[in-house]
XYZ file of N, CA and C in Angstrom:
567
model
N 12.941 33.055 279.269
C 12.773 34.233 278.534
C 12.209 33.721 277.139
N 10.991 34.312 276.632
C 10.387 33.900 275.419
C 11.008 34.648 274.274
N 10.677 34.108 273.092
C 11.213 34.587 271.838
C 9.989 35.214 270.999
N 10.118 36.347 270.617
C 9.070 37.205 269.926
C 9.575 37.510 268.514
N 8.835 37.067 267.477
C 9.071 37.475 266.105
C 8.258 38.692 265.747
N 8.749 39.675 265.154
C 8.184 40.959 264.581
C 8.173 40.704 263.113
N 6.922 40.351 262.590
C 6.707 40.002 261.092
C 6.292 41.168 260.341
N 7.156 41.569 259.400
C 6.663 42.632 258.436
C 5.821 42.006 257.334
N 4.594 42.411 257.383
C 3.638 41.703 256.437
C 3.320 42.138 255.166
N 4.057 43.174 254.640
C 3.807 43.707 253.324
C 4.998 43.355 252.604
N 4.799 43.018 251.280
C 5.982 42.748 250.283
C 5.941 43.624 249.046
N 4.980 44.614 249.218
C 4.717 45.498 248.117
C 5.909 46.548 247.768
N 6.185 46.649 246.575
C 7.221 47.712 246.295
C 6.823 49.094 246.865
N 7.775 49.893 247.427
C 7.484 51.182 247.980
C 6.773 51.069 249.236
N 6.718 49.883 249.868
C 5.985 49.641 251.103
C 6.469 50.539 252.342
N 5.585 50.819 253.260
C 5.907 51.498 254.465
C 6.227 50.491 255.627
N 5.876 49.191 255.418
C 6.043 48.284 256.425
C 7.547 48.045 257.043
N 8.402 48.184 256.118
C 9.773 47.970 256.539
C 10.167 48.936 257.554
N 9.857 50.298 257.325
C 10.271 51.326 258.325
C 9.472 51.177 259.643
N 8.207 50.638 259.507
C 7.329 50.432 260.771
C 7.997 49.238 261.470
N 8.315 48.215 260.848
C 8.869 47.041 261.412
C 10.276 47.333 262.164
N 11.013 48.044 261.512
C 12.338 48.428 262.115
C 12.114 49.239 263.371
N 11.072 50.139 263.293
C 10.780 50.881 264.510
C 10.339 50.046 265.620
N 9.452 49.133 265.424
C 8.897 48.220 266.405
C 10.151 47.486 267.002
N 11.049 46.877 266.138
C 12.211 46.165 266.650
C 13.167 46.943 267.381
N 13.333 48.206 267.030
C 14.233 49.048 267.724
C 13.841 49.342 269.056
N 12.468 49.614 269.248
C 11.872 49.773 270.616
C 11.922 48.424 271.359
N 11.476 47.366 270.806
C 11.423 46.093 271.464
C 12.753 45.616 271.982
N 13.823 45.961 271.127
C 15.198 45.446 271.401
C 15.713 46.157 272.762
N 15.188 47.330 273.231
C 15.645 47.901 274.393
C 15.053 47.273 275.610
N 14.156 46.314 275.523
C 13.537 45.589 276.487
C 14.323 44.412 277.005
N 14.195 43.980 278.226
C 14.860 42.781 278.647
C 14.150 41.705 279.042
N 12.648 41.641 278.647
C 11.770 40.687 278.965
C 11.627 39.437 277.990
N 12.190 39.750 276.894
C 12.190 38.673 275.787
C 13.250 38.937 274.749
N 13.468 38.016 273.845
C 14.335 38.337 272.793
C 13.453 38.573 271.538
N 13.774 39.486 270.676
C 13.000 40.090 269.602
C 13.759 39.741 268.276
N 13.117 39.306 267.388
C 13.733 39.077 266.031
C 12.823 39.593 264.891
N 13.334 40.245 264.012
C 12.564 40.924 262.807
C 12.601 39.866 261.698
N 11.401 39.558 261.200
C 11.363 38.665 259.954
C 10.584 39.554 258.805
N 11.142 39.591 257.780
C 10.591 40.296 256.592
C 10.006 39.439 255.607
N 8.769 39.392 255.312
C 8.179 38.348 254.316
C 8.709 38.561 252.938
N 9.165 39.695 252.688
C 9.848 39.961 251.382
C 11.027 38.990 251.304
N 11.866 38.859 252.345
C 12.955 38.018 252.274
C 12.667 36.449 252.405
N 11.594 36.274 253.161
C 11.161 34.880 253.293
C 10.746 34.305 251.938
N 10.110 35.096 251.137
C 9.659 34.918 249.785
C 8.849 33.576 249.613
N 7.753 33.436 250.239
C 6.921 32.295 250.148
C 6.114 32.260 248.917
N 6.004 31.233 248.109
C 5.142 31.329 247.075
C 3.671 31.244 247.543
N 2.680 31.634 246.511
C 1.337 31.251 246.971
C 1.141 29.926 247.403
N 0.453 29.613 248.513
C 0.340 28.353 249.088
C 0.416 27.188 248.133
N 1.378 26.405 248.188
C 1.644 25.479 247.166
C 1.813 23.898 247.779
N 1.367 23.801 248.968
C 1.477 22.491 249.656
C 0.182 21.603 249.307
N 0.412 20.234 248.969
C -0.794 19.469 248.557
C -1.571 19.007 249.733
N -0.908 19.025 251.005
C -1.686 18.535 252.242
C -2.038 19.776 253.104
N -3.159 19.585 253.855
C -3.603 20.580 254.819
C -2.413 20.836 255.790
N -2.215 22.206 256.188
C -1.153 22.484 257.015
C -1.148 21.810 258.456
N -2.369 21.547 258.880
C -2.586 20.915 260.251
C -1.961 19.522 260.154
N -1.731 18.834 259.155
C -1.078 17.482 258.992
C 0.464 17.622 259.201
N 0.985 18.897 258.950
C 2.459 19.052 259.029
C 3.172 18.038 258.139
N 2.666 17.691 256.955
C 3.316 16.880 255.988
C 3.746 17.703 254.889
N 4.741 18.467 255.139
C 5.298 19.515 254.242
C 6.107 18.800 253.093
N 5.865 19.142 251.827
C 6.633 18.538 250.744
C 7.666 19.448 250.115
N 7.620 20.670 250.429
C 8.507 21.603 249.885
C 9.481 22.281 250.912
N 10.709 22.406 250.479
C 11.763 22.931 251.452
C 11.494 24.302 252.068
N 10.733 25.127 251.307
C 10.466 26.573 251.894
C 9.388 26.368 252.946
N 8.533 25.374 252.957
C 7.462 25.098 253.878
C 8.090 24.659 255.152
N 9.044 23.637 255.020
C 9.794 23.036 256.081
C 10.628 24.121 256.840
N 11.323 25.063 256.033
C 12.037 26.134 256.735
C 11.070 26.964 257.488
N 10.022 27.378 256.794
C 8.976 28.358 257.459
C 8.440 27.731 258.752
N 8.110 26.503 258.639
C 7.620 25.748 259.851
C 8.648 25.891 261.039
N 9.859 25.391 260.764
C 10.920 25.315 261.839
C 11.070 26.783 262.353
N 11.112 27.872 261.425
C 11.364 29.179 261.901
C 10.198 29.614 262.908
N 9.005 29.413 262.399
C 7.804 29.859 263.168
C 7.716 29.099 264.512
N 7.967 27.869 264.410
C 7.755 26.925 265.520
C 8.700 27.349 266.828
N 9.816 28.058 266.406
C 10.780 28.481 267.349
C 10.439 29.705 268.190
N 9.277 30.310 267.870
C 8.913 31.480 268.530
C 7.694 31.243 269.605
N 7.549 32.135 270.570
C 6.538 32.096 271.497
C 5.344 33.004 271.359
N 5.735 34.166 270.508
C 4.791 35.197 270.406
C 5.115 36.066 269.112
N 4.118 36.654 268.622
C 4.518 37.418 267.346
C 3.952 38.903 267.375
N 4.564 39.869 266.811
C 3.968 41.105 266.579
C 3.854 41.122 265.016
N 2.590 41.220 264.479
C 2.458 41.422 263.117
C 2.198 42.932 262.665
N 3.209 43.334 261.756
C 3.116 44.721 261.255
C 2.414 44.523 259.993
N 1.169 45.122 259.890
C 0.410 44.964 258.846
C -0.222 46.192 258.317
N -0.230 46.420 256.977
C -1.013 47.472 256.345
C -2.481 46.959 256.278
N -3.257 47.904 255.680
C -4.554 47.619 255.319
C -4.733 47.873 253.845
N -5.127 46.906 253.126
C -5.295 46.858 251.614
C -6.774 46.720 251.446
N -7.478 47.672 250.895
C -8.735 47.601 250.455
C -9.714 47.015 251.603
N -9.507 47.590 252.793
C -10.395 47.259 254.030
C -10.064 45.769 254.436
N -8.836 45.324 254.007
C -8.491 44.023 254.423
C -7.015 43.774 254.703
N -6.746 42.449 254.627
C -5.306 41.945 255.080
C -4.454 41.993 253.780
N -3.211 42.124 253.927
C -2.327 41.941 252.916
C -2.175 40.404 252.479
N -2.241 40.070 251.253
C -2.197 38.711 250.837
C -0.968 37.983 251.256
N 0.222 38.678 251.106
C 1.458 37.950 251.630
C 1.443 37.509 253.052
N 0.856 38.273 253.883
C 0.925 37.894 255.360
C -0.212 36.793 255.502
N -1.442 36.880 254.863
C -2.402 35.868 255.049
C -1.863 34.521 254.506
N -1.100 34.596 253.340
C -0.570 33.405 252.821
C 0.513 32.834 253.737
N 1.321 33.672 254.454
C 2.405 33.223 255.332
C 1.725 32.567 256.591
N 0.537 33.066 257.029
C -0.138 32.441 258.060
C -0.686 31.021 257.768
N -1.382 31.043 256.354
C -2.093 29.857 255.971
C -1.174 28.605 255.704
N 0.162 28.861 255.445
C 1.077 27.826 255.245
C 1.217 26.803 256.321
N 0.845 27.345 257.632
C 1.132 26.645 258.755
C -0.172 26.495 259.587
N -0.018 25.608 260.564
C -1.259 25.612 261.471
C -0.687 25.483 262.935
N -0.356 24.122 263.269
C 0.097 23.758 264.572
C 1.226 24.762 265.026
N 2.150 25.246 264.264
C 3.293 26.024 264.702
C 2.818 27.327 265.205
N 1.569 27.782 264.853
C 0.826 28.992 265.357
C 0.324 28.757 266.779
N -0.222 27.552 266.967
C -1.219 27.203 268.005
C -0.622 27.645 269.498
N -1.465 28.120 270.289
C -1.193 28.380 271.659
C -0.061 29.357 271.794
N -0.048 30.439 271.000
C 1.042 31.403 270.971
C 0.224 32.738 270.861
N 0.984 33.751 271.437
C 0.331 35.239 271.504
C 0.637 35.947 270.224
N -0.238 36.902 269.949
C -0.090 37.737 268.757
C -0.606 39.174 269.132
N 0.217 40.160 268.597
C -0.200 41.586 268.710
C -0.062 42.318 267.397
N -0.624 43.348 267.175
C -0.689 44.001 265.950
C -0.193 45.530 265.990
N 0.686 45.853 264.907
C 0.987 47.144 264.747
C 0.489 47.365 263.288
N -0.500 48.264 263.041
C -1.066 48.375 261.805
C -1.032 49.822 261.236
N -1.191 50.040 259.995
C -1.150 51.225 259.489
C -2.013 51.376 258.175
N -2.568 52.502 257.931
C -3.409 52.734 256.728
C -4.364 53.969 257.016
N -5.440 54.104 256.238
C -6.252 55.278 256.265
C -6.890 55.373 257.709
N -7.317 54.251 258.226
C -7.909 54.221 259.465
C -7.105 53.365 260.549
N -5.690 53.705 260.441
C -4.831 53.019 261.388
C -4.785 51.546 261.166
N -5.155 50.932 260.030
C -5.145 49.586 259.794
C -6.235 48.751 260.619
N -7.185 49.463 261.060
C -8.139 48.806 262.025
C -8.875 47.669 261.343
N -9.303 47.881 260.159
C -9.995 46.819 259.503
C -9.249 45.616 259.192
N -7.876 45.832 258.856
C -7.046 44.578 258.696
C -6.898 43.964 260.026
N -6.617 44.655 260.984
C -6.615 43.919 262.379
C -7.901 43.179 262.664
N -8.932 43.785 262.444
C -10.342 43.134 262.662
C -10.363 41.812 262.023
N -9.807 41.749 260.781
C -9.914 40.496 260.018
C -8.905 39.443 260.552
N -7.751 39.964 261.004
C -6.687 39.112 261.510
C -7.077 38.434 262.910
N -7.813 39.168 263.643
C -8.328 38.746 264.878
C -9.102 37.370 264.751
N -9.933 37.292 263.649
C -10.740 35.999 263.386
C -9.843 34.987 262.957
N -8.760 35.375 262.202
C -7.762 34.250 261.779
C -6.944 33.801 262.957
N -6.586 34.667 263.900
C -5.961 34.263 265.080
C -6.801 33.254 265.874
N -8.103 33.458 265.993
C -8.928 32.594 266.661
C -8.860 31.198 266.021
N -8.883 31.164 264.730
C -8.905 29.800 264.085
C -7.651 29.115 264.184
N -6.478 29.931 264.227
C -5.122 29.420 264.398
C -4.833 29.049 265.925
N -5.849 29.228 266.741
C -5.711 28.979 268.134
C -4.654 29.826 268.836
N -4.529 31.101 268.369
C -3.553 32.127 268.953
C -4.405 33.136 269.847
N -3.673 33.659 270.818
C -4.312 34.543 271.696
C -3.855 35.912 271.335
N -4.641 36.839 270.849
C -4.347 38.139 270.399
C -4.602 39.037 271.439
N -3.566 39.867 271.754
C -3.651 40.911 272.930
C -4.686 42.108 272.321
N -5.214 42.742 273.487
C -6.124 43.786 273.202
C -5.327 44.948 272.559
N -4.337 45.486 273.135
C -3.662 46.675 272.789
C -3.194 46.459 271.373
N -3.258 47.550 270.544
C -2.735 47.550 269.223
C -2.235 48.998 268.975
N -1.226 49.104 268.036
C -0.751 50.356 267.604
C -1.413 50.621 266.191
N -2.102 51.645 266.127
C -2.878 52.078 264.943
C -2.197 53.353 264.222
N -1.387 53.127 263.253
C -0.654 54.294 262.673
C -1.443 54.881 261.458
N -1.626 56.127 261.432
C -2.358 56.877 260.285
C -1.413 57.244 259.152
N -1.827 56.823 257.964
C -1.041 57.106 256.774
C -1.002 58.643 256.611
N -2.026 59.432 257.199
C -2.143 60.900 257.088
C -1.287 61.631 257.987
N -1.200 61.097 259.347
C -0.381 61.832 260.424
C 0.894 61.217 260.858
N 1.114 59.937 260.584
C 2.255 59.299 261.037
C 3.297 58.990 259.851
N 2.964 59.538 258.661
C 3.798 59.309 257.581
C 3.811 60.667 256.722
N 4.937 61.135 256.566
C 5.137 62.522 255.793
C 5.081 62.140 254.314
N 4.098 62.893 253.650
C 3.912 62.598 252.276
C 3.540 61.134 251.935
N 2.823 60.444 252.941
C 2.390 59.209 252.848
C 3.318 58.012 252.755
N 4.588 58.489 252.938
C 5.737 57.460 252.670
C 6.857 57.420 253.712
N 7.175 58.642 254.266
C 8.315 58.872 255.297
C 7.688 58.697 256.750
N 8.154 57.551 257.414
C 7.530 57.132 258.627
C 8.028 58.123 259.745
N 7.097 58.897 260.291
C 7.346 59.733 261.468
C 6.231 59.514 262.457
N 6.377 58.566 263.332
C 5.178 58.253 264.230
C 5.099 59.285 265.264
N 3.852 59.593 265.735
C 3.643 60.434 266.750
C 4.227 59.835 268.133
N 4.754 60.590 269.047
C 5.419 60.203 270.206
C 4.650 59.127 271.095
N 3.317 59.452 271.137
C 2.503 58.576 271.950
C 2.413 57.096 271.517
N 2.724 56.817 270.265
C 2.688 55.456 269.827
C 3.675 54.525 270.483
N 4.738 55.116 270.940
C 5.768 54.283 271.665
C 5.260 53.704 272.926
N 4.451 54.439 273.681
C 3.899 54.078 274.895
C 2.859 52.905 274.529
N 2.070 53.068 273.534
C 1.124 51.958 273.184
C 1.846 50.748 272.769
N 2.872 51.060 272.056
C 3.754 49.772 271.656
C 4.156 48.959 272.843
N 4.806 49.693 273.833
C 5.251 49.065 274.971
C 4.160 48.466 275.811
N 2.998 48.992 275.928
C 1.787 48.261 276.583
C 1.521 47.030 275.671
N 1.462 47.125 274.356
C 1.207 45.907 273.655
C 2.225 44.827 273.944
N 3.556 45.206 273.931
C 4.596 44.333 274.291
C 4.496 43.717 275.705
N 4.003 44.520 276.708
C 3.845 44.005 278.001
C 2.762 42.866 278.020
N 1.653 43.139 277.383
C 0.672 42.142 277.193
C 1.149 40.950 276.414
N 1.946 41.136 275.289
C 2.383 40.012 274.478
C 3.331 39.072 275.342
N 4.114 39.703 276.010
C 5.110 38.958 276.876
C 4.376 38.229 277.869
N 3.489 38.715 278.567
C 2.662 38.085 279.690
C 1.953 36.832 279.035
N 1.265 37.097 277.967
C 0.387 35.928 277.415
C 1.412 35.009 276.750
N 2.339 35.475 276.140
C 3.352 34.520 275.417
C 4.042 33.625 276.533
N 4.345 34.146 277.641
C 4.939 33.293 278.648
C 4.043 32.358 279.198
N 2.769 32.713 279.435
C 1.693 31.782 279.899
C 1.457 30.645 278.946
N 1.413 31.029 277.705
C 1.151 30.058 276.644
C 2.225 29.149 276.431
N 3.500 29.591 276.728
C 4.560 28.506 276.633
C 4.479 27.499 277.543
N 3.863 27.795 278.736
C 3.706 26.799 279.779
C 2.584 25.914 279.387
N 1.642 26.530 278.797
C 0.486 25.720 278.296
C 1.063 24.710 277.243
N 1.838 25.102 276.264
C 2.405 24.225 275.258
C 3.242 23.102 275.925
N 4.037 23.521 276.956
C 4.844 22.609 277.746
C 3.992 21.550 278.435
N 2.946 21.762 278.952
C 2.019 20.937 279.549
C 1.420 19.952 278.655
N 1.004 20.456 277.493
C 0.405 19.462 276.458
C 1.400 18.493 275.977
N 2.735 18.886 275.979
C 3.751 17.922 275.470
C 3.999 16.680 276.370
N 3.621 17.007 277.653
C 3.856 15.894 278.628
C 3.069 14.614 278.448
């Protein structure tokens, strides 16, 4: 069975990401095809990238980098819970991705996004980043509207159809994550 991390990508005070991340984790935890763990970047508390060496070298000098590396390396797939800030990605999540390189390689990624346009532009940016990190991003995504899935723009009340989309995303993620786990195993031989 593979391990899937659900990463809450916003650290902003008053953020909606925590409620969305918990919703994703609650639905995912009912499944029996993988183990799911919630990671909150607010709790991880990474500084702005502060390593002197390129991440691809894996020559980390700071304990927070070593801890982040070990944590991410232990997963086979990821669900990124991401808002859209100014038509783009949240800095905290991009920073967390940029801290590492090989730990992300040959793993699967999916997106649950929220914002004015369901976080579509944030996900569009992240798909390019996934390619550079040698990650396989699944097609299905959950796009939550700040206007219709949040009461008063802050209380998370997703439309019921989002659960079906999330389960489709998780089906794809588990399938790709399982296949890529085999790819990684073959490369270690």
